mmCIF file of C-alpha atoms in Angstrom:
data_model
loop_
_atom_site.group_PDB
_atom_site.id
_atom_site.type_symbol
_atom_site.label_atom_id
_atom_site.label_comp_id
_atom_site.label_asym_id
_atom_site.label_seq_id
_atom_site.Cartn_x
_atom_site.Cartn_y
_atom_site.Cartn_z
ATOM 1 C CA UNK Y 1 26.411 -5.330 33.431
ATOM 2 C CA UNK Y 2 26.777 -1.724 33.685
ATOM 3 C CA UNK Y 3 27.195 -1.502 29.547
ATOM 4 C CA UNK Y 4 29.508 1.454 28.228
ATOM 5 C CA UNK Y 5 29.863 3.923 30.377
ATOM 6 C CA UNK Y 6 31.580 7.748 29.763
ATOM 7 C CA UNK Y 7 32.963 10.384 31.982
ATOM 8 C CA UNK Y 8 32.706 12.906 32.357
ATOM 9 C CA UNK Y 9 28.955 13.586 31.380
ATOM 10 C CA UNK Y 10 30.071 17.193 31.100
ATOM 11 C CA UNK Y 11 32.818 19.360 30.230
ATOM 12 C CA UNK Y 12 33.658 23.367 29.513
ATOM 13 C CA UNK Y 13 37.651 23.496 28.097
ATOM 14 C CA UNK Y 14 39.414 26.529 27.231
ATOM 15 C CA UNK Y 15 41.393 27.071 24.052
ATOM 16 C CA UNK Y 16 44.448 25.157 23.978
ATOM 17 C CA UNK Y 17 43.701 22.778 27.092
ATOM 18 C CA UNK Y 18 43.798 19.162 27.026
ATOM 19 C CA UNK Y 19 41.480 16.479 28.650
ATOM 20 C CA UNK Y 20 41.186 12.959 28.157
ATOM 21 C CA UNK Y 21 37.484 11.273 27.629
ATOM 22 C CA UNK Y 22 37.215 8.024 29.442
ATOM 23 C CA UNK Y 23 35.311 4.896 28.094
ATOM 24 C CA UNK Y 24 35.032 1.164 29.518
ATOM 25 C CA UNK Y 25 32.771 -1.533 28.808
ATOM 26 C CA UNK Y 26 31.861 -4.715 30.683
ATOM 27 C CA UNK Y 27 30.812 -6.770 27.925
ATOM 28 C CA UNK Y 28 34.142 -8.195 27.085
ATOM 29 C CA UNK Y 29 33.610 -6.528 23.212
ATOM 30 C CA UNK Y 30 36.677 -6.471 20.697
ATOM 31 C CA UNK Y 31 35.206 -3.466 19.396
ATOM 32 C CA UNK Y 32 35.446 -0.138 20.224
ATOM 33 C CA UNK Y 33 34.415 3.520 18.766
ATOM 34 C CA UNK Y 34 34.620 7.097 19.128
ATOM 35 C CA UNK Y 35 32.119 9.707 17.454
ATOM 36 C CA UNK Y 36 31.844 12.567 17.534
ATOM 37 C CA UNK Y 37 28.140 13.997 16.999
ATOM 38 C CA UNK Y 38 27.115 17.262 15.314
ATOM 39 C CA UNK Y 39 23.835 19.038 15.331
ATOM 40 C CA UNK Y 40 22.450 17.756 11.567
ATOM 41 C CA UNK Y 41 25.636 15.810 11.168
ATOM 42 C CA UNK Y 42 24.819 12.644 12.080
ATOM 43 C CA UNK Y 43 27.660 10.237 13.625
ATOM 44 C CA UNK Y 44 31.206 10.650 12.809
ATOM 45 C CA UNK Y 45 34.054 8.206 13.555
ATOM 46 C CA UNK Y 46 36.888 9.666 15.025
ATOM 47 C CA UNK Y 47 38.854 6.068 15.924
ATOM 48 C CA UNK Y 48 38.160 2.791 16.508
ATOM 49 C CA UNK Y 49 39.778 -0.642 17.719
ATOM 50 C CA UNK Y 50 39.558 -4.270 16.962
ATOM 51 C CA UNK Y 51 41.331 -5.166 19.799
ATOM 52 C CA UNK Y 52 44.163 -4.593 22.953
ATOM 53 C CA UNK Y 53 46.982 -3.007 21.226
ATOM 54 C CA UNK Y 54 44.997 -2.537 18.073
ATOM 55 C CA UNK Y 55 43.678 1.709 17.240
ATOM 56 C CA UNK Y 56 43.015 3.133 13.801
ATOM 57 C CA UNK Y 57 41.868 6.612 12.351
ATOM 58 C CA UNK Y 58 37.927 6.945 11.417
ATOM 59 C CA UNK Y 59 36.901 9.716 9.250
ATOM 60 C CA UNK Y 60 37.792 12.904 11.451
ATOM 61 C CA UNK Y 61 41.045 11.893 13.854
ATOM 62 C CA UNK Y 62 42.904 15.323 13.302
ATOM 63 C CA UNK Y 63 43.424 16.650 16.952
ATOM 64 C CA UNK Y 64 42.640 13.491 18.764
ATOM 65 C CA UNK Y 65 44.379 10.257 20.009
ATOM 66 C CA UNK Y 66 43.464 7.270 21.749
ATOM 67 C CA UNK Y 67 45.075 4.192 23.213
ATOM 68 C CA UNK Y 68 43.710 0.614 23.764
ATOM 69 C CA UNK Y 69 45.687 -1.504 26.410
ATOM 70 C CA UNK Y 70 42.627 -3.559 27.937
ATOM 71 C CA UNK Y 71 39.904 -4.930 26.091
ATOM 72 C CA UNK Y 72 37.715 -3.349 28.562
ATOM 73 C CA UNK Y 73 39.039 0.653 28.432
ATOM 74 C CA UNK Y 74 39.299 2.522 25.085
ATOM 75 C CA UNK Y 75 40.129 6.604 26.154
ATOM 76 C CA UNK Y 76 40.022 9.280 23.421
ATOM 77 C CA UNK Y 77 43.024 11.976 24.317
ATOM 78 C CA UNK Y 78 42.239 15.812 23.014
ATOM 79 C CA UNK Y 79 45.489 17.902 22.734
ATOM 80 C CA UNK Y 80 45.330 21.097 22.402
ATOM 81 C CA UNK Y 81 41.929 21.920 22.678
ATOM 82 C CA UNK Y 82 39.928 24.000 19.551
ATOM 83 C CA UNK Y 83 36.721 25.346 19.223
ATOM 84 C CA UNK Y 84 35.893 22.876 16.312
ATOM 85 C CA UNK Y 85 35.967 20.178 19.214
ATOM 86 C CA UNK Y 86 32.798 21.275 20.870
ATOM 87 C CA UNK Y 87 30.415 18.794 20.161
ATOM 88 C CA UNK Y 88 29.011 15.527 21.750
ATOM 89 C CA UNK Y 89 31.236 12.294 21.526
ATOM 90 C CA UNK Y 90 30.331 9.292 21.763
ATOM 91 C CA UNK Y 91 31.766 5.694 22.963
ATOM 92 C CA UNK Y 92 30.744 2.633 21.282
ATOM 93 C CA UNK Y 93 31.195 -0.811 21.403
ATOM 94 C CA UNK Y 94 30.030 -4.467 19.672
ATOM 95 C CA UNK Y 95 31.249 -8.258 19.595
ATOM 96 C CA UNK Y 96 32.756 -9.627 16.603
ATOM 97 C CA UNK Y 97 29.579 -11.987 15.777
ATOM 98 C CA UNK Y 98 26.997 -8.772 15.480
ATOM 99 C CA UNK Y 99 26.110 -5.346 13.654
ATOM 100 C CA UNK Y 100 25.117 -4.069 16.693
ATOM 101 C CA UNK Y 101 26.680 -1.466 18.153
ATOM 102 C CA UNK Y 102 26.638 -0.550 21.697
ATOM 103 C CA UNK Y 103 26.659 3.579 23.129
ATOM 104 C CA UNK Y 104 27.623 4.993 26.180
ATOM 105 C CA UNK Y 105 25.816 7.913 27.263
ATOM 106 C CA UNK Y 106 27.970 10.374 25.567
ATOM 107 C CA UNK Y 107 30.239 13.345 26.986
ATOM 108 C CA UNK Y 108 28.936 17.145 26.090
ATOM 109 C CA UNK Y 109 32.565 18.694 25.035
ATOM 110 C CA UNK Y 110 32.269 22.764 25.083
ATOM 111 C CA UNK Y 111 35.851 24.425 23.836
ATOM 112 C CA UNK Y 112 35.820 28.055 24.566
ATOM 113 C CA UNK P 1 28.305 14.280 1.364
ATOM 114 C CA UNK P 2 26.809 11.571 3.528
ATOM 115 C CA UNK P 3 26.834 7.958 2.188
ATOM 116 C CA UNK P 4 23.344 7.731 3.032
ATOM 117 C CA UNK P 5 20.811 9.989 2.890
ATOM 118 C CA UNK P 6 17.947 10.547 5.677
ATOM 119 C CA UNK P 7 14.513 12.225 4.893
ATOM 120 C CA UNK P 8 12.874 14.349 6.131
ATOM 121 C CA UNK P 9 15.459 16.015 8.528
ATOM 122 C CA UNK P 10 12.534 17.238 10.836
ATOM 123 C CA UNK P 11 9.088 15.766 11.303
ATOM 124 C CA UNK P 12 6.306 16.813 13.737
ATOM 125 C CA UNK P 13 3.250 15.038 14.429
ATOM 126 C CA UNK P 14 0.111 14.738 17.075
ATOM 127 C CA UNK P 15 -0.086 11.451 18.767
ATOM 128 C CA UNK P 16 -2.054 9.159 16.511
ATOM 129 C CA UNK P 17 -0.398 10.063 13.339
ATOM 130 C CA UNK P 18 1.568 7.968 11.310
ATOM 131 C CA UNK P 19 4.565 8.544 9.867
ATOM 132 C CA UNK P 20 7.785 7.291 7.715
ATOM 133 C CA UNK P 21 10.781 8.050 7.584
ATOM 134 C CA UNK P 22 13.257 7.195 4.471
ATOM 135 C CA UNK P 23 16.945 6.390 4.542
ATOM 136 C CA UNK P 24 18.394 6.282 1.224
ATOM 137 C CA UNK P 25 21.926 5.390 -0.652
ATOM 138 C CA UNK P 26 23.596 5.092 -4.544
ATOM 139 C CA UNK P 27 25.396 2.116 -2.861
ATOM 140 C CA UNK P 28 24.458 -1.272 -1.942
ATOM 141 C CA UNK P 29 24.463 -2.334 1.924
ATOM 142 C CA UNK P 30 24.753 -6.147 3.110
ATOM 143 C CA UNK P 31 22.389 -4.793 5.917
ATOM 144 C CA UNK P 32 21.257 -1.545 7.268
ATOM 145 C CA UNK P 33 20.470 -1.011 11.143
ATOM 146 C CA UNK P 34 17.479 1.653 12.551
ATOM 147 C CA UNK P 35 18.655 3.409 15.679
ATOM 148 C CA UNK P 36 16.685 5.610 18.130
ATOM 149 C CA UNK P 37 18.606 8.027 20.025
ATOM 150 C CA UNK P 38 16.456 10.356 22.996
ATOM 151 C CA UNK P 39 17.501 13.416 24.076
ATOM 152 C CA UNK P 40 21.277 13.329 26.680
ATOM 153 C CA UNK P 41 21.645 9.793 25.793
ATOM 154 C CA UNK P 42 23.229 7.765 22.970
ATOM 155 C CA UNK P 43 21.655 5.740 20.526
ATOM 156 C CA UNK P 44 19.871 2.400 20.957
ATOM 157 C CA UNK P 45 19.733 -0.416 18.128
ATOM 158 C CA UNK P 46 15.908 -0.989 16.964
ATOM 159 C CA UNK P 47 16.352 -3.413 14.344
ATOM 160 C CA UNK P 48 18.647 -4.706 11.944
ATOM 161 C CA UNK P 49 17.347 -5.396 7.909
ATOM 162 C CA UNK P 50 19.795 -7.756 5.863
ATOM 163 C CA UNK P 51 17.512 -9.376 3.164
ATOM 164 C CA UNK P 52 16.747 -7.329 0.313
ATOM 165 C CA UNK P 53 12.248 -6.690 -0.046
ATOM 166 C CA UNK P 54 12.340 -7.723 3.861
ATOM 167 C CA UNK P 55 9.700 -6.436 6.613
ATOM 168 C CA UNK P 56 10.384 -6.672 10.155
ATOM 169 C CA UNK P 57 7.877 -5.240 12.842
ATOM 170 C CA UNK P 58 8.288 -4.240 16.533
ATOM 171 C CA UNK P 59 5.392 -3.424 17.698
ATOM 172 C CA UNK P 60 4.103 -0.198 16.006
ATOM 173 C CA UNK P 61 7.109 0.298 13.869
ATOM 174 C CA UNK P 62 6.978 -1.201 10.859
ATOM 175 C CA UNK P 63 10.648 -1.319 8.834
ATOM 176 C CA UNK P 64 11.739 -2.506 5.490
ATOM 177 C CA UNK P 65 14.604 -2.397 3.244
ATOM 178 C CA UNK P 66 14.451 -2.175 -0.645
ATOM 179 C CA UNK P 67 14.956 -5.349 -2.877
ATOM 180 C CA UNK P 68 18.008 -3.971 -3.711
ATOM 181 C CA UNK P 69 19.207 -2.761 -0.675
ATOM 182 C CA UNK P 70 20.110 0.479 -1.481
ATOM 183 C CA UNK P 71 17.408 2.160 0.424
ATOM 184 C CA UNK P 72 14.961 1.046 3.645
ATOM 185 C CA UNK P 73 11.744 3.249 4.792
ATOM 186 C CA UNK P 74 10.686 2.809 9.080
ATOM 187 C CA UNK P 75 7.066 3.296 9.157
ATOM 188 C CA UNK P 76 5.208 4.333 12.912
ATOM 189 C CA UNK P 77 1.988 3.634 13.200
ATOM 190 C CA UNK P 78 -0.517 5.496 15.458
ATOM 191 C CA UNK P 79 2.360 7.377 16.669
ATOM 192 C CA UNK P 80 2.582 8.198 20.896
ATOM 193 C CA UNK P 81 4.785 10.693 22.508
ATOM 194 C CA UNK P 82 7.260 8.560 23.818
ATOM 195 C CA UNK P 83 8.419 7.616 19.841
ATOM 196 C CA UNK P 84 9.917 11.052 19.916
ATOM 197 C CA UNK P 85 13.631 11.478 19.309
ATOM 198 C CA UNK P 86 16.184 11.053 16.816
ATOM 199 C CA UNK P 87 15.850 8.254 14.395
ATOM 200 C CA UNK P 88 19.122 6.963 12.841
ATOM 201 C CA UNK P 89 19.821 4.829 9.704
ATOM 202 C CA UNK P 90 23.309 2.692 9.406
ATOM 203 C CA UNK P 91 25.036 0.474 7.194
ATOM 204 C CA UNK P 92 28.248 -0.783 7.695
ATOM 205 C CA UNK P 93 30.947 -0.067 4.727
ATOM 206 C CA UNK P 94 33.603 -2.521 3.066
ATOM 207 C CA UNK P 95 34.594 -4.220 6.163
ATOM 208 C CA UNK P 96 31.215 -4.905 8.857
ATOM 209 C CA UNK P 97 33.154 -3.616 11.552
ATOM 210 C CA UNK P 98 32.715 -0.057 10.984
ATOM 211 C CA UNK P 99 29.349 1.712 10.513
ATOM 212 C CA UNK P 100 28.254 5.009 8.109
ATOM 213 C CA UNK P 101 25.318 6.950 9.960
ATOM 214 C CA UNK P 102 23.044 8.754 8.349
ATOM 215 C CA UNK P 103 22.180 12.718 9.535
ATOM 216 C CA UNK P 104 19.102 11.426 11.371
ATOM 217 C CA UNK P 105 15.336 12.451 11.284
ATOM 218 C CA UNK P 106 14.317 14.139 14.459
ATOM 219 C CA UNK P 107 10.870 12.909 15.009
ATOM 220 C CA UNK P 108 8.351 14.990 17.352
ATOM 221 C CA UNK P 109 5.014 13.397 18.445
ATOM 222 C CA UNK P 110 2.547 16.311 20.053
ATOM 223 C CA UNK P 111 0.210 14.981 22.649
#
């Protein structure tokens, strides 16, 4: 199993550009997750999903968006791109049965 | 205003040290989860506490969560470079499904 995985690993975005983050997992996991991660912040939740169809607002979804049709894709839209968006953000996934929570490798967002 | 509470922020030790590291809340958690997180990569479930007073061990990492699970401590012993990196505390609120993190203690072992 190849996990979570994220692309890209990298990305520089001007002001006012969109981009879409792409997540998938092989692990056949309800749950999904999208943080965002701060220098001293900790983790934030942006969105999550408890299933296909399913997508609700974390603590900080203001200028993002996401969609869930497979269980196995969860993508995190940015419209309109802001400096406030530069940070690392993370993908995340677990079963229904555990605590645990899965990561990808996370994508380093720079807004310029 | 973080829901729980992660001391110290920093901590920097030479190998053979050891160390704690203390993750505290005002609320009560069913369980609380210890991740490590190195440097360009995402974080990576140690353990996972859930009785109240109980000790679990992996190795030299020692972790335990208070009897009334509002706070839990992760102890290293003899402490080796590769234990460095970013040590996270979790707990997950009203409904399990979704986690609060704590800010992390970055954790720096000096050969």
């Amino acid at each position: 199993n190849a996990g979570v995985t994220q692309t890209p690993k990298f990305r520089i975005l001007k002001i006012g550009q969109s981009m879409t983050l792409q997540c998938a997992q092989d692990m056949n996991h309800n749950y999904m997750y999208w943080y965002r991660q701060d220098p001293g912040m900790g983790l934030k939740l942006i969105y999550y999903s408890v299933g296909a169809g399913i997508t609700d607002k974390g603590e900080v979804p203001n200028g993002y968006n996401v969609s869930r049709s497979t269980t196995e894709d969860f993508p995190l839209r940015l419209e309109l791109a802001a400096p406030s968006q530069t940070s690392v953000y993370f993908c995340a996934s677990k079963t229904g049965a555990k605590y645990e929570q899965y990561f990808g490798p996370g994508t380093r967002l720079t807004v310029t | 205003t973080q829901l729980l509470e992660q001391s110290p922020q920093f901590l920097s030790i030479q190998e053979g040290e050891n160390l704690t590291v203390y993750c505290n809340s005002s609320s009560v958690f069913s369980s609380l989860q210890w991740y490590r997180q190195e440097p360009g990569e995402g974080p990576v479930l140690l353990v996972t506490v859930v009785t109240g007073g109980e000790v679990k061990k992996l190795k030299r990492l020692t972790f335990q969560f208070g009897d009334a699970r509002k706070d839990s401590s992760l102890h290293i012993t003899a402490a080796q470079p590769g234990d460095t990196g970013l040590y996270l505390c979790a707990g997950p609120k009203t409904n399990d499904y979704k986690l609060s993190f704590g800010a992390g203690t970055t954790v720096t072992v000096r050969a």
